Amino acid sequence: MVVGVCRISIALHGNRSLKGKRQVIRSVKDKVKKRFNISIAEVDNHDILQTASLGMCVAASDSSHADSQIQKAVNFISAQADVTSISFELINIKE
């Protein structure tokens, strides 16, 4: 089994409220979950209004599928928002 893990930070230019940040993050999370069947959550920068950090995770039987799913989600998010950083790792779990 392979687990793909990704942390992505996005800039929320012009955002002035926590409510506005939540709306943007909820929209991105819902679209990614629905389109790619990936677990996604806000993992850091909860109190900073102009930045959001999202963590994504996918489990797969092979590394190419996990890599593909994470890359598709990252590309989708990049088209929706201003991505400032990405870190990605594939973890092989052996029996």
PDB file of C-alpha atoms in Angstrom:
ATOM      1  CA  MET A   1       0.000   0.000   0.000  1.00  0.00           C
ATOM      2  CA  VAL A   2       1.161   3.509  -0.779  1.00  0.00           C
ATOM      3  CA  VAL A   3       0.021   6.669   0.965  1.00  0.00           C
ATOM      4  CA  GLY A   4       0.420   9.983  -0.826  1.00  0.00           C
ATOM      5  CA  VAL A   5       0.623  12.994   1.478  1.00  0.00           C
ATOM      6  CA  CYS A   6       0.693  16.616   0.367  1.00  0.00           C
ATOM      7  CA  ARG A   7       0.745  19.959   2.139  1.00  0.00           C
ATOM      8  CA  ILE A   8      -0.186  22.973   0.061  1.00  0.00           C
ATOM      9  CA  SER A   9      -0.265  26.621   1.122  1.00  0.00           C
ATOM     10  CA  ILE A  10      -2.398  29.168  -0.675  1.00  0.00           C
ATOM     11  CA  ALA A  11      -2.589  32.947  -0.479  1.00  0.00           C
ATOM     12  CA  LEU A  12      -6.007  34.522  -0.014  1.00  0.00           C
ATOM     13  CA  HIS A  13      -5.387  38.023  -1.372  1.00  0.00           C
ATOM     14  CA  GLY A  14      -7.901  40.625  -0.293  1.00  0.00           C
ATOM     15  CA  ASN A  15      -9.531  38.437   2.342  1.00  0.00           C
ATOM     16  CA  ARG A  16     -10.526  40.486   5.390  1.00  0.00           C
ATOM     17  CA  SER A  17     -12.545  38.095   7.543  1.00  0.00           C
ATOM     18  CA  LEU A  18     -12.474  34.609   8.974  1.00  0.00           C
ATOM     19  CA  LYS A  19     -15.884  34.011   7.397  1.00  0.00           C
ATOM     20  CA  GLY A  20     -14.497  34.842   3.949  1.00  0.00           C
ATOM     21  CA  LYS A  21     -11.531  32.532   4.503  1.00  0.00           C
ATOM     22  CA  ARG A  22     -13.816  29.691   5.591  1.00  0.00           C
ATOM     23  CA  GLN A  23     -15.977  30.116   2.479  1.00  0.00           C
ATOM     24  CA  VAL A  24     -12.984  29.866   0.148  1.00  0.00           C
ATOM     25  CA  ILE A  25     -11.440  26.906   2.003  1.00  0.00           C
ATOM     26  CA  ARG A  26     -14.754  25.044   2.249  1.00  0.00           C
ATOM     27  CA  SER A  27     -15.345  25.496  -1.480  1.00  0.00           C
ATOM     28  CA  VAL A  28     -11.869  24.203  -2.398  1.00  0.00           C
ATOM     29  CA  LYS A  29     -12.110  21.270   0.018  1.00  0.00           C
ATOM     30  CA  ASP A  30     -15.559  20.215  -1.189  1.00  0.00           C
ATOM     31  CA  LYS A  31     -14.553  20.370  -4.854  1.00  0.00           C
ATOM     32  CA  VAL A  32     -11.349  18.362  -4.284  1.00  0.00           C
ATOM     33  CA  LYS A  33     -13.161  15.707  -2.217  1.00  0.00           C
ATOM     34  CA  LYS A  34     -15.904  15.325  -4.810  1.00  0.00           C
ATOM     35  CA  ARG A  35     -13.702  15.380  -7.902  1.00  0.00           C
ATOM     36  CA  PHE A  36     -10.689  13.341  -6.729  1.00  0.00           C
ATOM     37  CA  ASN A  37     -11.916  11.336  -3.695  1.00  0.00           C
ATOM     38  CA  ILE A  38      -9.004  12.633  -1.605  1.00  0.00           C
ATOM     39  CA  SER A  39      -9.014  13.404   2.105  1.00  0.00           C
ATOM     40  CA  ILE A  40      -8.320  17.111   2.621  1.00  0.00           C
ATOM     41  CA  ALA A  41      -8.317  19.393   5.664  1.00  0.00           C
ATOM     42  CA  GLU A  42      -7.037  22.781   6.779  1.00  0.00           C
ATOM     43  CA  VAL A  43      -3.947  21.944   8.840  1.00  0.00           C
ATOM     44  CA  ASP A  44      -2.305  25.249   9.807  1.00  0.00           C
ATOM     45  CA  ASN A  45      -2.591  29.048   9.728  1.00  0.00           C
ATOM     46  CA  HIS A  46      -6.112  28.941  11.163  1.00  0.00           C
ATOM     47  CA  ASP A  47      -5.912  32.500  12.501  1.00  0.00           C
ATOM     48  CA  ILE A  48      -4.100  34.100   9.568  1.00  0.00           C
ATOM     49  CA  LEU A  49      -6.717  35.546   7.226  1.00  0.00           C
ATOM     50  CA  GLN A  50      -4.602  35.819   4.063  1.00  0.00           C
ATOM     51  CA  THR A  51      -3.035  32.320   4.145  1.00  0.00           C
ATOM     52  CA  ALA A  52      -4.382  28.780   4.308  1.00  0.00           C
ATOM     53  CA  SER A  53      -2.508  25.490   4.596  1.00  0.00           C
ATOM     54  CA  LEU A  54      -4.241  22.354   3.402  1.00  0.00           C
ATOM     55  CA  GLY A  55      -3.204  18.758   3.949  1.00  0.00           C
ATOM     56  CA  MET A  56      -4.225  16.059   1.486  1.00  0.00           C
ATOM     57  CA  CYS A  57      -3.920  12.306   1.703  1.00  0.00           C
ATOM     58  CA  VAL A  58      -4.728   9.398  -0.593  1.00  0.00           C
ATOM     59  CA  ALA A  59      -4.187   5.657  -0.149  1.00  0.00           C
ATOM     60  CA  ALA A  60      -3.576   3.480  -3.204  1.00  0.00           C
ATOM     61  CA  SER A  61      -2.290   0.070  -4.174  1.00  0.00           C
ATOM     62  CA  ASP A  62       0.566   1.514  -6.247  1.00  0.00           C
ATOM     63  CA  SER A  63       2.662   4.662  -6.161  1.00  0.00           C
ATOM     64  CA  SER A  64       1.766   5.841  -9.671  1.00  0.00           C
ATOM     65  CA  HIS A  65      -1.937   6.034  -8.797  1.00  0.00           C
ATOM     66  CA  ALA A  66      -1.294   7.900  -5.526  1.00  0.00           C
ATOM     67  CA  ASP A  67       1.081  10.303  -7.282  1.00  0.00           C
ATOM     68  CA  SER A  68      -1.393  10.881 -10.114  1.00  0.00           C
ATOM     69  CA  GLN A  69      -4.305  11.639  -7.784  1.00  0.00           C
ATOM     70  CA  ILE A  70      -2.297  14.089  -5.671  1.00  0.00           C
ATOM     71  CA  GLN A  71      -0.873  15.828  -8.762  1.00  0.00           C
ATOM     72  CA  LYS A  72      -4.345  16.221 -10.271  1.00  0.00           C
ATOM     73  CA  ALA A  73      -5.632  17.737  -7.022  1.00  0.00           C
ATOM     74  CA  VAL A  74      -2.641  20.109  -6.791  1.00  0.00           C
ATOM     75  CA  ASN A  75      -3.165  21.233 -10.400  1.00  0.00           C
ATOM     76  CA  PHE A  76      -6.865  21.781  -9.713  1.00  0.00           C
ATOM     77  CA  ILE A  77      -6.153  23.863  -6.592  1.00  0.00           C
ATOM     78  CA  SER A  78      -3.457  25.825  -8.466  1.00  0.00           C
ATOM     79  CA  ALA A  79      -6.061  26.799 -11.071  1.00  0.00           C
ATOM     80  CA  GLN A  80      -8.427  27.992  -8.312  1.00  0.00           C
ATOM     81  CA  ALA A  81      -6.031  29.825  -5.976  1.00  0.00           C
ATOM     82  CA  ASP A  82      -2.576  31.392  -5.642  1.00  0.00           C
ATOM     83  CA  VAL A  83      -0.409  28.493  -4.420  1.00  0.00           C
ATOM     84  CA  THR A  84       2.629  29.641  -2.422  1.00  0.00           C
ATOM     85  CA  SER A  85       4.200  26.297  -1.465  1.00  0.00           C
ATOM     86  CA  ILE A  86       3.787  22.565  -2.015  1.00  0.00           C
ATOM     87  CA  SER A  87       5.396  19.625  -0.245  1.00  0.00           C
ATOM     88  CA  PHE A  88       4.644  16.071  -1.304  1.00  0.00           C
ATOM     89  CA  GLU A  89       5.686  12.611  -0.168  1.00  0.00           C
ATOM     90  CA  LEU A  90       4.830   9.032  -1.084  1.00  0.00           C
ATOM     91  CA  ILE A  91       5.056   6.575   1.799  1.00  0.00           C
ATOM     92  CA  ASN A  92       5.337   2.846   1.065  1.00  0.00           C
ATOM     93  CA  ILE A  93       3.754   0.718   3.773  1.00  0.00           C
ATOM     94  CA  LYS A  94       4.851  -2.894   3.628  1.00  0.00           C
ATOM     95  CA  GLU A  95       3.396  -5.845   5.468  1.00  0.00           C
TER      96      GLU A  95
END
